Structures are given as structure tokens and as C-alpha cells.
Short mmCIF file of C-alpha atoms in Angstrom, two decimals:
data_model
loop_
_atom_site.label_atom_id
_atom_site.label_comp_id
_atom_site.label_asym_id
_atom_site.label_seq_id
_atom_site.Cartn_x
_atom_site.Cartn_y
_atom_site.Cartn_z
CA MET A 10 93.69 50.41 32.87
CA ARG A 11 91.15 48.04 34.44
CA PRO A 12 92.55 45.13 37.02
CA HIS A 13 92.15 41.78 35.92
CA VAL A 14 89.14 39.93 37.49
CA ASP A 15 91.17 38.03 40.21
CA GLN A 16 93.03 41.31 41.06
CA ARG A 17 89.44 42.83 41.24
CA GLN A 18 87.95 40.26 43.28
CA ALA A 19 90.91 40.30 45.61
CA GLN A 20 90.38 43.73 46.43
CA VAL A 21 86.61 43.40 47.31
CA LEU A 22 87.67 40.23 49.32
CA ALA A 23 90.01 42.52 51.35
CA LEU A 24 87.89 45.32 51.71
CA VAL A 25 85.08 42.98 52.96
CA ARG A 26 87.32 41.52 55.53
CA ALA A 27 88.50 44.93 56.54
CA ARG A 28 85.20 46.37 57.09
CA GLY A 29 82.79 43.52 57.96
CA SER A 30 80.08 44.46 55.53
CA VAL A 31 79.97 47.08 52.47
CA ARG A 32 76.82 47.90 50.37
CA VAL A 33 77.30 46.90 46.70
CA ALA A 34 76.57 50.22 45.47
CA ASP A 35 78.84 51.60 47.45
CA LEU A 36 81.61 49.20 46.51
CA ALA A 37 81.01 49.72 42.67
CA HIS A 38 81.51 53.13 42.90
CA GLU A 39 84.87 52.75 44.95
CA LEU A 40 86.25 50.50 42.61
CA GLY A 41 84.95 52.19 39.54
CA VAL A 42 83.19 49.39 37.96
CA SER A 43 79.82 48.76 36.95
CA PRO A 44 77.01 46.98 39.13
CA VAL A 45 76.71 44.33 36.74
CA THR A 46 80.38 43.63 36.58
CA LEU A 47 80.67 43.47 40.34
CA ARG A 48 77.72 41.48 40.61
CA ARG A 49 79.05 38.76 38.62
CA ASP A 50 82.09 38.73 40.73
CA ILE A 51 80.38 38.55 43.74
CA GLU A 52 78.04 35.36 42.58
CA ALA A 53 81.54 33.73 41.85
CA MET A 54 83.05 34.69 45.16
CA ALA A 55 79.70 33.65 47.20
CA ALA A 56 79.82 30.16 45.31
CA ARG A 57 83.00 29.72 46.53
CA GLY A 58 82.10 30.60 50.11
CA GLU A 59 84.75 33.82 50.46
CA ILE A 60 81.72 36.16 51.06
CA HIS A 61 78.29 36.01 52.27
CA ARG A 62 75.81 37.66 50.14
CA MET A 63 72.50 39.17 51.06
CA HIS A 64 70.16 41.91 49.29
CA GLY A 65 72.45 44.77 48.34
CA VAL A 66 75.17 44.11 50.86
CA ILE A 67 78.11 41.90 51.17
CA SER A 68 79.86 40.63 54.35
CA ARG A 69 82.73 38.34 55.55
CA VAL A 70 81.94 34.68 56.14
CA GLU A 71 83.55 34.83 59.66
CA ALA A 72 81.28 37.46 60.71
CA MET A 73 78.25 35.31 60.20
CA ARG A 74 76.50 33.77 63.27
CA HIS A 75 72.88 32.34 63.76
CA VAL A 76 70.71 34.99 65.52
CA SER A 77 67.53 33.58 67.30
CA PRO A 78 64.66 35.45 67.51
CA GLU A 79 64.85 35.95 71.32
CA GLU A 80 68.28 37.02 70.95
CA ALA A 81 67.50 39.58 68.06
CA GLY A 82 64.58 41.18 70.29
CA SER A 83 67.11 41.32 73.07
CA GLY A 84 69.83 42.76 71.37
CA ARG A 85 72.35 40.28 72.82
CA ALA A 86 73.58 39.10 69.53
CA GLN A 87 75.00 42.43 68.53
CA ALA A 88 76.50 43.14 71.67
CA GLN A 89 78.24 39.41 71.50
CA ALA A 90 79.27 39.86 67.45
CA GLY A 91 80.27 43.42 68.01
CA PRO A 92 79.50 46.60 66.28
CA GLY A 93 78.72 46.17 62.29
CA ALA A 94 79.48 42.21 62.58
CA GLY A 95 75.84 41.19 62.44
CA PRO A 96 74.58 38.99 59.19
CA GLY A 97 72.47 42.09 58.44
CA ALA A 98 75.60 44.70 58.92
CA GLY A 99 75.28 47.61 56.16
CA LEU A 100 71.77 46.95 55.61
CA VAL A 101 69.10 49.97 55.88
CA ILE A 102 65.54 48.67 56.60
CA GLY A 103 62.94 51.06 55.72
CA MET A 104 59.78 51.25 57.87
CA VAL A 105 56.32 53.10 56.97
CA VAL A 106 54.03 53.50 59.92
CA PRO A 107 50.82 56.37 60.48
CA THR A 108 52.84 57.52 63.78
CA THR A 109 55.59 56.53 66.30
CA GLU A 110 52.91 57.39 69.18
CA TYR A 111 50.38 55.40 70.77
CA TYR A 112 49.69 51.76 69.38
CA TYR A 113 52.71 52.14 67.08
CA ALA A 114 55.37 53.09 69.32
CA GLU A 115 55.86 49.53 70.47
CA VAL A 116 55.56 48.14 66.94
CA VAL A 117 58.48 50.18 66.13
CA ARG A 118 60.29 49.47 69.20
CA GLY A 119 60.18 46.05 68.43
CA ALA A 120 61.56 46.14 64.81
CA ARG A 121 63.93 48.58 65.79
CA GLU A 122 65.69 46.01 68.30
CA VAL A 123 65.62 43.27 66.05
CA VAL A 124 67.12 45.46 63.19
CA GLU A 125 70.13 47.07 65.17
CA ALA A 126 70.65 43.32 66.67
CA ARG A 127 71.46 42.46 63.11
CA GLY A 128 73.89 45.16 62.64
CA ALA A 129 71.33 47.04 60.23
CA ARG A 130 69.77 50.75 60.48
CA LEU A 131 66.22 51.30 60.70
CA THR A 132 64.72 54.43 59.05
CA VAL A 133 60.96 55.60 59.41
CA GLY A 134 58.44 57.37 57.11
CA LEU A 135 55.25 58.32 58.79
CA THR A 136 51.93 59.05 56.78
CA ARG A 137 49.60 60.62 59.58
CA TYR A 138 47.13 58.44 57.58
CA LEU A 139 47.25 60.93 54.85
CA PRO A 140 45.84 59.84 51.44
CA GLY A 141 48.69 58.69 49.14
CA GLU A 142 51.19 59.34 51.88
CA ASP A 143 52.12 55.77 52.39
CA ARG A 144 53.29 55.22 48.72
CA THR A 145 55.23 58.71 48.96
CA GLN A 146 57.21 57.50 52.08
CA ALA A 147 57.86 54.16 50.66
CA ASP A 148 59.21 55.73 47.64
CA ARG A 149 61.37 58.07 49.69
CA LEU A 150 62.78 55.82 51.61
CA LEU A 151 63.68 53.38 48.77
CA SER A 152 65.26 56.68 47.16
CA THR A 153 67.50 56.74 49.99
CA GLY A 154 68.80 53.34 49.90
CA ALA A 155 66.34 51.04 51.83
CA ASP A 156 67.31 47.50 51.13
CA GLY A 157 63.90 46.23 52.34
CA LEU A 158 60.38 47.79 53.56
CA LEU A 159 58.15 47.10 56.55
CA LEU A 160 54.86 48.65 55.47
CA THR A 161 51.79 49.59 56.91
CA PRO A 162 49.47 50.88 54.40
CA ASN A 163 46.64 53.59 54.59
CA TRP A 164 44.13 51.02 54.28
CA ASP A 165 40.81 52.25 56.08
CA ALA A 166 39.44 49.03 57.00
CA GLY A 167 43.07 47.44 57.58
CA SER A 168 42.73 45.20 54.48
CA ALA A 169 43.37 46.16 50.94
CA ALA A 170 39.90 47.31 48.91
CA PRO A 171 39.43 46.18 45.53
CA GLY A 172 41.79 48.21 43.43
CA GLU A 173 43.53 49.48 46.42
CA GLY A 174 47.24 49.06 47.37
CA ALA A 175 48.04 46.89 44.11
CA TRP A 176 51.47 48.89 44.17
CA THR A 177 52.88 47.44 47.52
CA ALA A 178 53.18 44.21 45.40
CA GLU A 179 55.37 46.00 42.86
CA LEU A 180 58.15 47.03 44.90
CA ASP A 181 61.79 46.04 43.82
CA VAL A 182 62.83 45.04 47.34
CA PRO A 183 61.43 42.65 49.91
CA THR A 184 58.34 43.78 52.06
CA VAL A 185 56.52 42.52 54.78
CA LEU A 186 53.13 44.11 55.83
CA VAL A 187 52.63 44.99 59.41
CA GLU A 188 49.22 44.96 60.95
CA ARG A 189 47.63 45.20 57.59
CA THR A 190 45.94 42.20 55.16
CA ALA A 191 44.87 42.00 51.72
CA PRO A 192 42.26 39.56 50.87
CA PRO A 193 42.86 36.22 48.19
CA GLY A 194 43.33 37.38 45.02
CA HIS A 195 44.65 40.79 46.02
CA PRO A 196 48.06 41.38 44.77
CA ALA A 197 49.41 42.22 48.00
CA ALA A 198 48.19 39.06 49.43
CA ALA A 199 51.16 37.32 48.23
CA LEU A 200 53.33 39.55 50.25
CA ASP A 201 55.04 38.36 53.85
CA ARG A 202 52.68 39.93 56.59
CA VAL A 203 52.45 40.14 60.43
CA VAL A 204 49.40 40.84 62.31
CA SER A 205 47.32 40.87 65.43
CA ASP A 206 44.33 38.71 65.52
CA HIS A 207 41.91 41.31 66.69
CA ALA A 208 39.02 39.05 65.89
CA HIS A 209 40.42 36.40 68.52
CA GLY A 210 41.28 39.21 70.87
CA ALA A 211 37.27 40.55 70.89
CA ALA A 212 36.43 36.96 71.17
CA ARG A 213 38.83 36.55 74.12
CA ALA A 214 37.03 39.60 75.71
CA VAL A 215 33.40 38.18 75.06
CA GLN A 216 34.69 34.72 76.58
CA HIS A 217 35.78 36.20 79.80
CA LEU A 218 32.65 38.62 80.11
CA VAL A 219 30.62 35.37 79.98
CA GLU A 220 32.56 33.37 82.26
CA GLN A 221 31.88 36.44 84.84
CA GLY A 222 28.10 35.93 84.20
CA HIS A 223 27.01 38.35 81.51
CA ARG A 224 24.81 37.53 78.76
CA ARG A 225 24.26 40.65 77.14
CA ILE A 226 27.30 42.55 75.66
CA ALA A 227 27.53 45.61 73.74
CA LEU A 228 30.55 46.78 71.66
CA ALA A 229 31.93 50.32 71.27
CA SER A 230 34.42 51.04 68.93
CA GLN A 231 36.00 54.05 66.91
CA GLU A 232 36.26 53.41 62.99
CA THR A 233 39.73 52.25 62.39
CA PRO A 234 41.74 49.92 60.68
CA THR A 235 41.05 47.53 63.61
CA THR A 236 37.45 47.66 63.83
CA ALA A 237 36.56 45.14 60.81
CA ARG A 238 38.41 42.61 62.76
CA LEU A 239 37.34 43.10 65.91
CA ARG A 240 33.62 43.15 65.09
CA SER A 241 33.99 40.30 63.27
CA GLY A 242 35.36 38.11 66.38
CA PHE A 243 32.96 39.88 68.58
CA GLU A 244 30.05 38.80 66.48
CA ALA A 245 31.32 35.28 66.21
CA ALA A 246 31.73 34.90 69.81
CA VAL A 247 28.25 36.41 70.51
CA ASN A 248 26.80 33.87 68.27
CA ALA A 249 29.10 30.57 69.15
CA LEU A 250 28.37 31.38 72.80
CA GLY A 251 24.46 31.65 72.17
CA LEU A 252 24.24 35.31 73.70
CA GLU A 253 21.58 37.79 73.40
CA PRO A 254 22.41 40.44 71.17
CA ALA A 255 22.83 43.99 72.59
CA PRO A 256 19.99 46.62 71.03
CA PRO A 257 20.32 47.87 67.90
CA TRP A 258 22.28 51.15 67.25
CA PRO A 259 19.42 54.10 66.65
CA THR A 260 18.94 54.89 62.99
CA THR A 261 19.48 57.93 61.80
CA ALA A 262 16.60 60.28 61.36
CA GLY A 263 15.15 59.58 57.99
CA SER A 264 17.66 57.18 56.64
CA GLY A 265 16.09 53.87 57.85
CA ALA A 266 19.64 52.66 58.32
CA ALA A 267 21.55 51.59 61.16
CA TRP A 268 24.33 54.03 61.76
CA PHE A 269 27.09 51.50 62.50
CA GLY A 270 27.48 47.88 61.25
CA ALA A 271 26.13 44.82 63.53
CA ALA A 272 27.42 43.06 66.47
CA GLY A 273 25.73 40.16 67.92
CA SER A 274 23.52 39.09 65.17
CA GLY A 275 25.21 39.16 61.75
CA ALA A 276 22.51 41.57 60.87
CA ALA A 277 23.21 45.54 60.78
CA GLY A 278 22.14 47.39 63.78
CA SER A 279 22.55 45.06 66.42
CA GLY A 280 24.49 46.16 69.02
CA ALA A 281 27.82 47.79 68.02
CA ALA A 282 28.26 51.41 68.97
CA GLY A 283 30.24 53.25 66.66
CA PHE A 284 32.39 56.39 66.90
CA ALA A 285 35.60 57.85 65.62
CA ALA A 286 38.49 59.38 67.99
CA ALA A 287 40.31 62.38 67.12
CA GLY A 288 43.27 61.61 64.94
CA SER A 289 42.28 58.25 64.40
CA GLY A 290 42.61 58.84 60.23
CA ALA A 291 40.17 56.19 59.81
CA GLY A 292 38.02 56.00 57.11
CA THR A 293 33.89 56.33 57.88
CA ALA A 294 31.29 53.32 57.51
CA GLY A 295 28.88 55.76 55.84
CA SER A 296 27.48 59.06 54.90
CA GLU A 297 25.67 59.05 58.60
CA ILE A 298 28.90 58.80 60.04
CA ALA A 299 30.49 61.41 57.66
CA GLY A 300 28.21 63.98 58.60
CA LEU A 301 28.72 64.06 62.12
CA SER A 302 31.38 65.69 64.35
CA VAL A 303 33.60 63.57 66.47
CA ALA A 304 31.81 65.52 69.78
CA ASP A 305 28.54 64.04 67.83
CA ARG A 306 29.76 60.49 67.57
CA PHE A 307 31.36 60.31 70.95
CA ALA A 308 27.79 61.83 72.64
CA ARG A 309 25.69 59.22 70.48
CA THR A 310 27.92 56.48 71.65
CA LEU A 311 27.47 57.79 75.41
CA ASP A 312 23.64 57.90 75.05
CA TYR A 313 23.52 54.59 73.43
CA LEU A 314 25.57 52.71 76.23
CA CYS A 315 23.20 54.75 78.66
CA ASP A 316 20.21 53.46 77.29
CA ALA A 317 21.79 49.82 76.49
CA VAL A 318 22.34 49.40 80.42
CA THR A 319 19.04 51.10 81.91
CA SER A 320 16.57 49.78 79.31
CA GLY A 321 18.51 47.31 77.23
CA GLY A 322 19.68 45.10 79.54
CA VAL A 323 23.38 45.27 78.75
CA THR A 324 25.77 44.68 81.69
CA ALA A 325 29.05 44.64 80.16
CA ALA A 326 30.69 46.43 76.75
CA LEU A 327 34.23 46.03 74.91
CA ILE A 328 35.43 49.15 74.28
CA HIS A 329 38.04 50.25 71.80
CA SER A 330 40.22 52.32 72.64
CA ASP A 331 41.65 53.00 76.14
CA THR A 332 41.50 56.43 75.71
CA ASP A 333 38.01 56.42 74.67
CA ALA A 334 36.94 53.85 77.40
CA ILE A 335 38.68 56.59 80.00
CA MET A 336 36.93 59.65 78.44
CA LEU A 337 33.20 57.49 78.72
CA ILE A 338 33.38 56.05 81.95
CA PRO A 339 33.20 59.45 84.27
CA ARG A 340 30.18 60.58 81.84
CA LEU A 341 28.57 57.01 82.14
CA GLN A 342 28.76 57.43 86.22
CA ALA A 343 27.56 61.04 85.86
CA ARG A 344 24.32 60.03 84.12
CA GLY A 345 23.78 57.08 86.81
CA VAL A 346 25.66 53.69 85.15
CA ARG A 347 28.24 52.78 87.56
CA VAL A 348 31.25 50.98 86.45
CA PRO A 349 31.45 48.05 87.12
CA GLU A 350 28.32 47.62 89.12
CA ASP A 351 26.04 48.21 86.31
CA LEU A 352 28.40 48.08 83.24
CA ALA A 353 31.69 45.83 83.18
CA VAL A 354 34.12 47.27 80.82
CA ILE A 355 37.01 45.71 79.14
CA THR A 356 39.03 47.97 76.75
CA TYR A 357 41.02 47.17 73.59
CA ASP A 358 44.70 47.77 72.95
CA ASP A 359 45.75 48.05 76.51
CA GLU A 360 47.77 51.30 76.15
CA VAL A 361 46.84 53.37 79.10
CA ALA A 362 44.16 50.84 80.77
CA GLY A 363 46.08 50.60 83.66
CA LEU A 364 46.51 54.02 84.25
CA ALA A 365 42.76 54.79 84.86
CA ASP A 366 41.88 55.85 88.19
CA VAL A 367 40.32 52.25 88.49
CA PRO A 368 42.58 50.12 86.42
CA LEU A 369 40.68 48.64 83.76
CA SER A 370 40.89 45.29 81.94
CA ALA A 371 42.28 45.22 78.71
CA VAL A 372 43.25 43.15 75.42
CA ALA A 373 46.76 43.87 74.52
CA PRO A 374 47.54 43.04 71.21
CA ALA A 375 51.29 41.91 70.99
CA LYS A 376 52.60 45.16 69.29
CA HIS A 377 56.45 44.64 70.59
CA GLU A 378 56.22 41.10 69.02
CA VAL A 379 54.44 42.24 65.92
CA GLY A 380 57.45 44.64 65.08
CA ALA A 381 60.13 42.15 66.05
CA ARG A 382 58.62 39.43 64.07
CA ALA A 383 58.12 41.44 60.88
CA ALA A 384 61.61 42.78 60.95
CA THR A 385 62.99 38.89 61.14
CA LEU A 386 61.02 38.04 58.67
CA LEU A 387 62.38 40.61 56.36
CA PHE A 388 65.77 39.75 57.35
CA GLU A 389 64.99 36.10 56.01
CA ARG A 390 63.47 37.09 52.99
CA LEU A 391 66.54 39.75 52.33
CA ALA A 392 68.89 36.44 53.16
CA GLY A 393 66.87 34.00 50.67
CA GLY A 394 68.65 34.64 47.66
CA ALA A 395 67.61 32.01 45.00
CA HIS A 396 66.31 29.34 47.62
CA GLU A 397 63.20 31.58 48.80
CA SER A 398 61.19 30.14 51.51
CA PRO A 399 57.17 30.20 51.10
CA ARG A 400 55.86 33.44 51.95
CA GLN A 401 54.22 33.78 55.51
CA HIS A 402 51.17 35.27 56.75
CA VAL A 403 51.61 35.22 60.67
CA GLU A 404 48.81 36.00 63.13
CA LEU A 405 49.92 36.70 66.55
CA LEU A 406 47.13 36.13 69.49
CA PRO A 407 46.30 39.10 71.70
CA ARG A 408 46.49 38.87 75.53
CA LEU A 409 43.61 39.74 77.79
CA ASN A 410 44.96 41.29 81.05
CA ILE A 411 42.75 41.27 83.94
CA ARG A 412 42.80 44.11 86.35
CA ALA A 413 40.85 43.79 89.42
#
């Protein structure tokens, strides 16, 4: 015979007080009741202030305490509240990212610190930029019990193209986009998101180079989800500061078109060199790029920069990424282009720029903070209930690190 509702709710309260928190699905199975029946009990108990309810988890009221972003990022809250006593205790947060190496290592670390400080657990799915793998990994994490998702879809341009990625807005759990955007009108534009303002980062690099006396600056960027925003910020700064455009990228034989997009004048082929790094997983900017090997793209970028300096009047360049800059610089020097005497260089990402034989100045996106802010925002969404706050689009400004 099933227990009376009062007895059942007393059992729920006793279990929650004993354990600190418990997943609703696990509790329904343990008590032998349907999830619908248990949810009704939980709603009544939460209304009486006996328990705290989050998405998929209930916890004892006395375990709750406010966790500031600073505490969450440092892990102090977990140490003070005790194991399993955080406001997210029992929750599972899924995170889909291209890789846990290079750029995303710090993003994941930032998210993990917040998740663990809340008493929750982070599980990660890797896409390696493989087509369709982002949805596969999201579905896998949801099938294993993820209560919310931090999601970096495989969108080549860093922003959802028409008809791409609508599934991200159809998930059954709260979802926050990480380092990805969607244009107005796209279903994913209604999702919370936390991104680096790469356009600002590129513009800040141009501003600094102008302050050092440079008037003709080139952009050399591999084609990644970051590139479009770098290019837009670079172009905007060049135009706003009244700089002379760098020489156009040479056209591909027989095509009559520039190999890579503009930087400096708003017209195609005005000074943005393009190449792709091995393993970037990025899409291509056109059939001309698609037909070239990584080695060919790299060689053409080297040729472009050498010619831009020796005959095009270029005296500075923003190079994305650090690793590409570190590979390009000795080759430039071997061709007679001295760095920084003939070509001042600022790199983008600041992963290994400080480890170059001559440490390089670099633009550093706030990678760790992106992960931490995204996780914090997801917890706010999980705890929102019926009084959900407005969705948020958060942009964090990169920092320029100057190294003499």
C-alpha cells in the first residue's frame, strides 16, 4: 500500500536533510512513485519553504547560501559549505567544447571551478570540430543525466549561419552558448551566451600599434571561428583611425578574386592575409583556399608579409595565433625582415606568446573568466524557476599584454 501524501513528503524531507541534496529522478525511483507525483510533492514542500528546488535536484534549505562569482571562481564557497552542501549540489553540468587543449583548456578550467564550488559535477564532451559531433555530444551528455549545458557548437564562422544550429534552442535543459553567437532572428539568439569580444581585442592591438607610430598595419589570421570578429574589429579600427590600408592580398591565378577577405578598407583584398593552422577545424573562405594545403597557405602568408614590408610600406602586423606567429617570425627574419625593427608584431590568443625566444606582446581573451561566467549564468538559469530573469548576452573584453 502506498504511503499517504504526508508520510511520503516526510520521507522526502528526511532524505533531503540527511543527504543535503538529491536528484529528483533518483528519489522517485527510490520511493517507488512516479516523477509526476513526486514533482507535485516537491512543489508543495518548496512553497512551504521546507526544501529548495532547482532543475532536477532538491536540497535542504539550511544548506543554501549565496555564492558570489569571486567565491565560485576560487572554490572558497565549497570549502566553507562542506562537500555536497553547495546550492548546486547533486547537479550535473554538461560542457561541449572542441578540445580541452590550447584556448579551451582555460575556458574549461574556469567553468569547472565554478561547478565544483557549487557542489555540482562537470562532464565534458569533445567534438574535435567534426561535423555534427556537437549535437552528438550534447545528446550523449543529456542521456547520461546532464541538468544543463555549456555549449560551443561547431559553427565555422563563430556565429550560426542560416539554417545552422537551430537544435541548440530546442534542448530540454537550460543552455548557455560559450564563445559562440547567433544573429538576430536565429533561434539560438534567444539563448544565454558568454563570449570574448574579439573585435575589441583586434582594435585594441591596432590602437597600440598606432600609438607606437605605425600607420600601415596588416592582419594575418588563420581561418577559425574567431577570424570574422577579428577582421571586423581590425577593419573598424583602421578606418576609425584613418590609417593607410595594407597592400591587397594577391589574387589567385585565373580567379580574379582575393584569396582572403578585407582588412583596412572594407573592400575585398585590402590587407588581411589568410591561412589555416593544422587541426583548427575551421571552414574555408572560398574555393581558392580549399584547394591549398596548410603548407601552401602558410608559405603564401609568409610571402605576403615579406612583400608587404619590403615594398608595401607595412611596419606592423597582428598575427593570429601565437603558434603561427612563433613559426612565422624566424622565417621572416631569414628572408631579411627584422622583427621588431622592420615589422612590429602583436599576436592574438596569448597562449604561448610569452614563451617565444623574444617574448611577444599579445591580446589575451579572458578565457578563464568566460568559462566561469558561463557556468555562473547557467546556475542562475537552473535556479530561476517560474520567475526567470531576462536572457543575457555577455561580452568580455580581451586584455593587451605588452612585453618589451
